[in-house]
Tab-separated table of C-alpha atoms in Angstrom:
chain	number	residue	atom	x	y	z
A	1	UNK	CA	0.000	0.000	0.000
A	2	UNK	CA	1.684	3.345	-1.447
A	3	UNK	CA	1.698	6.516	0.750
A	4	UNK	CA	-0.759	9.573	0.285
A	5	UNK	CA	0.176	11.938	-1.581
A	6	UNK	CA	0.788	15.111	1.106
A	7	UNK	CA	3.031	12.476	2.704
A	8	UNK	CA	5.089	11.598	0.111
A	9	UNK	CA	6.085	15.013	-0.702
A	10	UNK	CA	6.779	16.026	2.647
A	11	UNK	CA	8.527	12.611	3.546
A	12	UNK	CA	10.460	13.947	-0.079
A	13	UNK	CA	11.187	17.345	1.402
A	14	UNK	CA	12.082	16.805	5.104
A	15	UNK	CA	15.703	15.110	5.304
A	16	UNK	CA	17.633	18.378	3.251
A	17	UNK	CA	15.722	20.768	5.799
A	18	UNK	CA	16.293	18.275	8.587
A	19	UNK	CA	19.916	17.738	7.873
A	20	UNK	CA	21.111	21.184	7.629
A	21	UNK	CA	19.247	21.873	11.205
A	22	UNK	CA	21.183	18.765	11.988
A	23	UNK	CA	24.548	20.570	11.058
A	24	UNK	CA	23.329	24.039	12.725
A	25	UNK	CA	22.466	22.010	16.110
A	26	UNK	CA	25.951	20.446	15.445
A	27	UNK	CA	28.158	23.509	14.687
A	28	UNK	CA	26.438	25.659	17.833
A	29	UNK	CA	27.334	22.445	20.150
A	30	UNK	CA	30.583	22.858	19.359
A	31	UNK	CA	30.820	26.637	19.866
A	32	UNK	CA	29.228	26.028	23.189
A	33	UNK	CA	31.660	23.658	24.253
A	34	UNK	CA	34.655	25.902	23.046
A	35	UNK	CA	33.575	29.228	23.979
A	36	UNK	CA	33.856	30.221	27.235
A	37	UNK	CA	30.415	32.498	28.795
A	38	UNK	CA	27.419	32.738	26.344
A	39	UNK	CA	29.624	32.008	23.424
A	40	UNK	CA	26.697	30.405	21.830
A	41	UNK	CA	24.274	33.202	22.234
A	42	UNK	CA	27.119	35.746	20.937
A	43	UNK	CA	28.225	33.594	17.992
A	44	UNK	CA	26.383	30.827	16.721
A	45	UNK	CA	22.749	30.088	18.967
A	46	UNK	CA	21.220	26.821	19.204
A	47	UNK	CA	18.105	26.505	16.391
A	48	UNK	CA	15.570	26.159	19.543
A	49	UNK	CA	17.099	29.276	20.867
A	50	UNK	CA	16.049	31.140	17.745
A	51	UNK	CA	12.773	29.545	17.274
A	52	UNK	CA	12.133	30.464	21.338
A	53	UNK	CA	12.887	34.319	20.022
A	54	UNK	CA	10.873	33.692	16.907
A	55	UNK	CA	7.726	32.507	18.839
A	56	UNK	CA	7.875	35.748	21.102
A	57	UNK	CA	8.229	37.802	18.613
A	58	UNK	CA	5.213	36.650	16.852
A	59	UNK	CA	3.202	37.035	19.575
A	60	UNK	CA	3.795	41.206	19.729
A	61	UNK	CA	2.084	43.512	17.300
A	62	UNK	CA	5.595	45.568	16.584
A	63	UNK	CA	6.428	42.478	14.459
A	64	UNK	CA	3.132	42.126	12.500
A	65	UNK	CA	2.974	46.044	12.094
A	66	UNK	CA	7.222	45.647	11.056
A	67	UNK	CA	6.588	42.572	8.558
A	68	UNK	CA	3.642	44.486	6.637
A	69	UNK	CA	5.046	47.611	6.430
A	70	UNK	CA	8.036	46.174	4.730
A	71	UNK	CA	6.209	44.379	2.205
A	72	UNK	CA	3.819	47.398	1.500
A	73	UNK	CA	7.801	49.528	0.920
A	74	UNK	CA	8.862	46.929	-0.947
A	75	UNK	CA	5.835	45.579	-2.763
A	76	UNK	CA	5.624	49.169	-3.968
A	77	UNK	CA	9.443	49.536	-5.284
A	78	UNK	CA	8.952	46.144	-6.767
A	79	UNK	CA	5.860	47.448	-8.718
A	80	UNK	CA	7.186	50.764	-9.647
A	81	UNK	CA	10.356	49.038	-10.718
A	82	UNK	CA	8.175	46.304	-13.237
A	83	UNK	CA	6.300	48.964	-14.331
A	84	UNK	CA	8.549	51.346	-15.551
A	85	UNK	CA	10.843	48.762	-16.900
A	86	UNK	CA	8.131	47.554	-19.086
A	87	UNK	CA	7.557	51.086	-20.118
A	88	UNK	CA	11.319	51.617	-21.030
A	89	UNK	CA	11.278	48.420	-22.695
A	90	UNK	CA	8.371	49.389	-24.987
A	91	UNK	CA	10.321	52.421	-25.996
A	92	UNK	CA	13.252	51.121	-26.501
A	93	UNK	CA	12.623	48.899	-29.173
A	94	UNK	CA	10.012	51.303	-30.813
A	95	UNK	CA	12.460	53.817	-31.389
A	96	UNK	CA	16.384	53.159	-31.696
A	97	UNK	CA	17.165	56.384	-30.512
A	98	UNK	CA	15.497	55.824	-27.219
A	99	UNK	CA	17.340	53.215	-26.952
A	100	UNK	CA	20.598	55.220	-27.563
A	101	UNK	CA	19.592	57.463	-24.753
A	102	UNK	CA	18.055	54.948	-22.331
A	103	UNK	CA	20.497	51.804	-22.486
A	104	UNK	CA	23.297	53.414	-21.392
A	105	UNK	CA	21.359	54.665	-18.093
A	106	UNK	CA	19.371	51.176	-17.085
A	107	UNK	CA	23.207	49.704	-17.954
A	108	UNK	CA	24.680	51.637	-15.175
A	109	UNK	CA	22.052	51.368	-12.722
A	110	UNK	CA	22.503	47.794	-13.377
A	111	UNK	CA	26.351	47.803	-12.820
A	112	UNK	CA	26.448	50.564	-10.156
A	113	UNK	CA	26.899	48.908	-6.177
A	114	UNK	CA	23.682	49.006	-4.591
A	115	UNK	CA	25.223	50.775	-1.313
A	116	UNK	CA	25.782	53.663	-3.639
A	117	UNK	CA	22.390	53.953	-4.481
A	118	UNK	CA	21.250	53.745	-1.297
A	119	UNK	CA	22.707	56.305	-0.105
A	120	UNK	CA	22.858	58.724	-2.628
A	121	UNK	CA	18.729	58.202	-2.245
A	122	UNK	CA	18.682	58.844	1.086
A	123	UNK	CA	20.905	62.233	0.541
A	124	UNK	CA	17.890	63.461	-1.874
A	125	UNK	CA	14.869	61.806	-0.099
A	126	UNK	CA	13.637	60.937	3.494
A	127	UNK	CA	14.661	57.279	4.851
A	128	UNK	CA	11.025	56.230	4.854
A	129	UNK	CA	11.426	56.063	0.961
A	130	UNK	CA	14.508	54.805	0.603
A	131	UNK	CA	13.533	51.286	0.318
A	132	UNK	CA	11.158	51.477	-2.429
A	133	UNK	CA	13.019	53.589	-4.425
A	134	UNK	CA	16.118	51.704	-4.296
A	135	UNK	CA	13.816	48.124	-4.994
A	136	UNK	CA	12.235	49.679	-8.199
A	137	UNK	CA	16.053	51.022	-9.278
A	138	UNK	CA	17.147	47.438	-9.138
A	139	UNK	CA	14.256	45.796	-10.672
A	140	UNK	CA	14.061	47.913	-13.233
A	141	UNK	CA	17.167	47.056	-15.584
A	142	UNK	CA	16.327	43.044	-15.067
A	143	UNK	CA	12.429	43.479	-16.601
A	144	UNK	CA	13.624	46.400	-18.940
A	145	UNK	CA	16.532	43.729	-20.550
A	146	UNK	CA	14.064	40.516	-20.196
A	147	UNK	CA	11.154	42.246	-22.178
A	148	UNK	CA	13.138	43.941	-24.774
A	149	UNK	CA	14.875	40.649	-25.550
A	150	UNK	CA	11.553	38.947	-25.828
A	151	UNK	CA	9.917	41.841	-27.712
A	152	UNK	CA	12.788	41.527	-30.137
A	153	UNK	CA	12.345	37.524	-30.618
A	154	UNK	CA	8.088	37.683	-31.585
A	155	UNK	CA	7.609	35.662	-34.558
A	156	UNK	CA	7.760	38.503	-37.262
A	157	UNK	CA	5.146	35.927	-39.363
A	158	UNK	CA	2.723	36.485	-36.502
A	159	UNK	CA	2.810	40.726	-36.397
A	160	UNK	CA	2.380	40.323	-40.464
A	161	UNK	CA	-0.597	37.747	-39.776
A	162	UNK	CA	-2.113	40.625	-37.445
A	163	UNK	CA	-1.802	43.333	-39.414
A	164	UNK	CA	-3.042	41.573	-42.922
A	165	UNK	CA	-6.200	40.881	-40.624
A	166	UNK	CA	-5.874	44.184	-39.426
A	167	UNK	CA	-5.781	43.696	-35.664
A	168	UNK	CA	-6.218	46.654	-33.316
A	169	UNK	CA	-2.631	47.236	-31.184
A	170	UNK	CA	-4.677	46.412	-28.267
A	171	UNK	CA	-5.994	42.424	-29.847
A	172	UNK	CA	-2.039	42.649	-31.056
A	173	UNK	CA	-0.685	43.190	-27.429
A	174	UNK	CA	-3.046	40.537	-26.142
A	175	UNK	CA	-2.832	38.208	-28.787
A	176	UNK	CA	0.320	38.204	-30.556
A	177	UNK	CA	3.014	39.869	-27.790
A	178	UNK	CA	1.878	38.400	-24.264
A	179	UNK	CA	1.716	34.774	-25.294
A	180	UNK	CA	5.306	35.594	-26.893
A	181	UNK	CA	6.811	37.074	-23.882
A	182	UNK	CA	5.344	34.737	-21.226
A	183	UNK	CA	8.854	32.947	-20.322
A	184	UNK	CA	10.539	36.214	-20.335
A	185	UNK	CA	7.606	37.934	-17.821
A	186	UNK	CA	8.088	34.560	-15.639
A	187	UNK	CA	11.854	34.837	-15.537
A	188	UNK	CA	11.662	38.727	-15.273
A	189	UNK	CA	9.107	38.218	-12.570
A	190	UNK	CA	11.375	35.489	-10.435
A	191	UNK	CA	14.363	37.270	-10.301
A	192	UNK	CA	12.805	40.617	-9.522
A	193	UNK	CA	11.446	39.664	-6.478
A	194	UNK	CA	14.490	38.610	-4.990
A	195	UNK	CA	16.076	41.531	-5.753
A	196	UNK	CA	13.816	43.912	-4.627
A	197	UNK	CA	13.388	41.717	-1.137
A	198	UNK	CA	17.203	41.254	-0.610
A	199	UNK	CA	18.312	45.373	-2.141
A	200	UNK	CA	14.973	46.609	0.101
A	201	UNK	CA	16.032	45.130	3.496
A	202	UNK	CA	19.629	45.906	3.087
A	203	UNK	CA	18.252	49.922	2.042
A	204	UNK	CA	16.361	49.224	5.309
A	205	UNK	CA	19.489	48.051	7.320
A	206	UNK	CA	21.375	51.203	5.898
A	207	UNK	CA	18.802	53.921	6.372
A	208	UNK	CA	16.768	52.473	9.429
A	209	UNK	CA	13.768	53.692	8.748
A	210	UNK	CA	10.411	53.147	11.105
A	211	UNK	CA	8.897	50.130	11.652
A	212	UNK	CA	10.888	48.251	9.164
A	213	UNK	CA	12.572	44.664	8.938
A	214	UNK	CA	15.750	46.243	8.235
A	215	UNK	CA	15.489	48.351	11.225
A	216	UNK	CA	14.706	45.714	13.485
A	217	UNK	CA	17.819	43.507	12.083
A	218	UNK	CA	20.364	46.263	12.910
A	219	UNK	CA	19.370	46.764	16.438
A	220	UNK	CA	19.346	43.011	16.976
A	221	UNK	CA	22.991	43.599	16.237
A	222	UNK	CA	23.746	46.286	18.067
A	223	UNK	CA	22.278	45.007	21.145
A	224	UNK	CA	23.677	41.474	20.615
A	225	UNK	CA	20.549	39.899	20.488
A	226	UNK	CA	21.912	37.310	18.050
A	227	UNK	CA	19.140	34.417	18.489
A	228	UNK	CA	16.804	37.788	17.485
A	229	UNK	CA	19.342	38.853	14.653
A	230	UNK	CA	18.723	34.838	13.185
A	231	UNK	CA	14.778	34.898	13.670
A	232	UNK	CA	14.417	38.403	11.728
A	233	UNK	CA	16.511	37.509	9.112
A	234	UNK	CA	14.590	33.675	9.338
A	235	UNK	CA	11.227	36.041	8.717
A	236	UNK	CA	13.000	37.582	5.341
A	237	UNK	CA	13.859	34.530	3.779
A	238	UNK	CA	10.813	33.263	4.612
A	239	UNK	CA	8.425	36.265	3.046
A	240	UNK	CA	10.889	36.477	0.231
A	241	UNK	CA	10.221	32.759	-0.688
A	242	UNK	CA	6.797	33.218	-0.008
A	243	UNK	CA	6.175	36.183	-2.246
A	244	UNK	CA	8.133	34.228	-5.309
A	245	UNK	CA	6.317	31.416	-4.799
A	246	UNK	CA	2.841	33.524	-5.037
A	247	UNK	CA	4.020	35.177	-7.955
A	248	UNK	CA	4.675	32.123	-9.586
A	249	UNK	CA	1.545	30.321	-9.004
A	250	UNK	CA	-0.564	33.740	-9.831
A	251	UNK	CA	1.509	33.373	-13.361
A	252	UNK	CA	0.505	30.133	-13.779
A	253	UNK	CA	-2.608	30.524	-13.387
A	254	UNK	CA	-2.707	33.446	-16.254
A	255	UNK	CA	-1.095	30.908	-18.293
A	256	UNK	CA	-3.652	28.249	-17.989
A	257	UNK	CA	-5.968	30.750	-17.960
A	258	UNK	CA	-4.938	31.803	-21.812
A	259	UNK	CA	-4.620	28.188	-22.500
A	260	UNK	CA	-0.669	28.097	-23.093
């Protein structure tokens, strides 16, 4: 008799999770054992340490009001950032000389460090804005090069097919260009979430502003709170897989929904 279903995929995804809290339980016994005082604590903290600090915390409404207003910062950077790289994409391969002009721009932004950013942002704007702004700059040049690729690579027999039955742009955007550019929204999409999460928090950790994850991870620091420092940044790995994994189911289901 086979297992269920649920079981078998959890019985298929428990021994790598299992294994590496093996190795963390591991590593921290040997700190304790070599460390003299709360070496533990200071360096390396036992996993039901940080799941003791994570359980507190979740119990207080600072961390519910910290987690959302986080992902509203960064939700709207990550956005902003799709948006206008869509935009720029659009443009760019309408005209080539927006393309001269813009390419060069996105290309730096996407070379530039992203500590520079940050705080050349916070020099012209108030901390509290930082984040987004820096998540949409770094989003940006990934959707702006994924689309333009894939706007380049539509089936030129499929634009002539549309215009000799003289679609409207609109029944040509929905018709002929989305279905084309679906792998490069997806891989657009997955990437940019990341980003934004991981350059939002660390534009949080530099700037420090209210009520933010970022905020919360630097004082955990600065207090030596480290079994605290490993449950916040436990929380942003967690949201940031959780968000990606949303994303990609919501895009799934617009691709079933179109029947691709």
């Amino acid at each position: 008799m086979g297992f269920p279903k649920p079981l078998k995929k959890l019985l298929y995804t428990l021994p790598a999770p299992a294994f590496w809290l093996g190795v963390w339980q591991f590593c921290a016994f040997l700190v304790d054992r070599h460390v003299e005082g709360r070496g533990n604590e200071l360096l390396l903290p036992y996993p039901a340490s940080v799941l003791a600090a994570l359980a507190f915390m979740v119990r207080t409404e600072a961390f519910w009001t910290t987690v959302l207003t986080s992902l509203g910062r960064i939700g709207l950077g990550l956005a902003t950032g799709i948006l206008l790289g869509a935009a720029l994409a659009v443009l760019t391969c309408a005209s080539p000389w927006a393309d001269r002009l813009v390419s060069p721009a996105v290309r730096v932004v996407r070379a530039a460090p992203v500590a520079s950013f940050i705080l050349l942002v916070l020099l012209w704007t108030g901390r509290d804005r930082v984040p987004a702004i820096i998540s949409a700059l770094m989003v940006l040049p990934v959707v702006w090069d994924s689309l333009s690729r894939g706007i380049q690579a539509v089936d030129k027999r499929l634009l002539e097919l549309a215009r000799a039955y003289r679609f409207s742009r609109l029944k040509t955007v929905t018709l002929v260009y989305l279905p084309s550019l679906r792998s490069h929204i997806l891989s657009a999409l997955a990437i940019a979430v990341g980003l934004a999460w991981k350059s939002g928090v660390a534009a949080e950790v530099l700037c420090l502003p209210r009520h933010s994850l970022g905020e919360r991870i630097y004082f955990t620091k600065y207090y030596l709170d480290i079994p605290e420092l490993f449950a916040w940044t436990a929380v942003t790995v967690t949201l940031s897989l959780l968000l990606e994994r949303l994303l990609r189911r919501c895009l799934a289901q617009w691709g079933r929904g179109r029947g691709t």
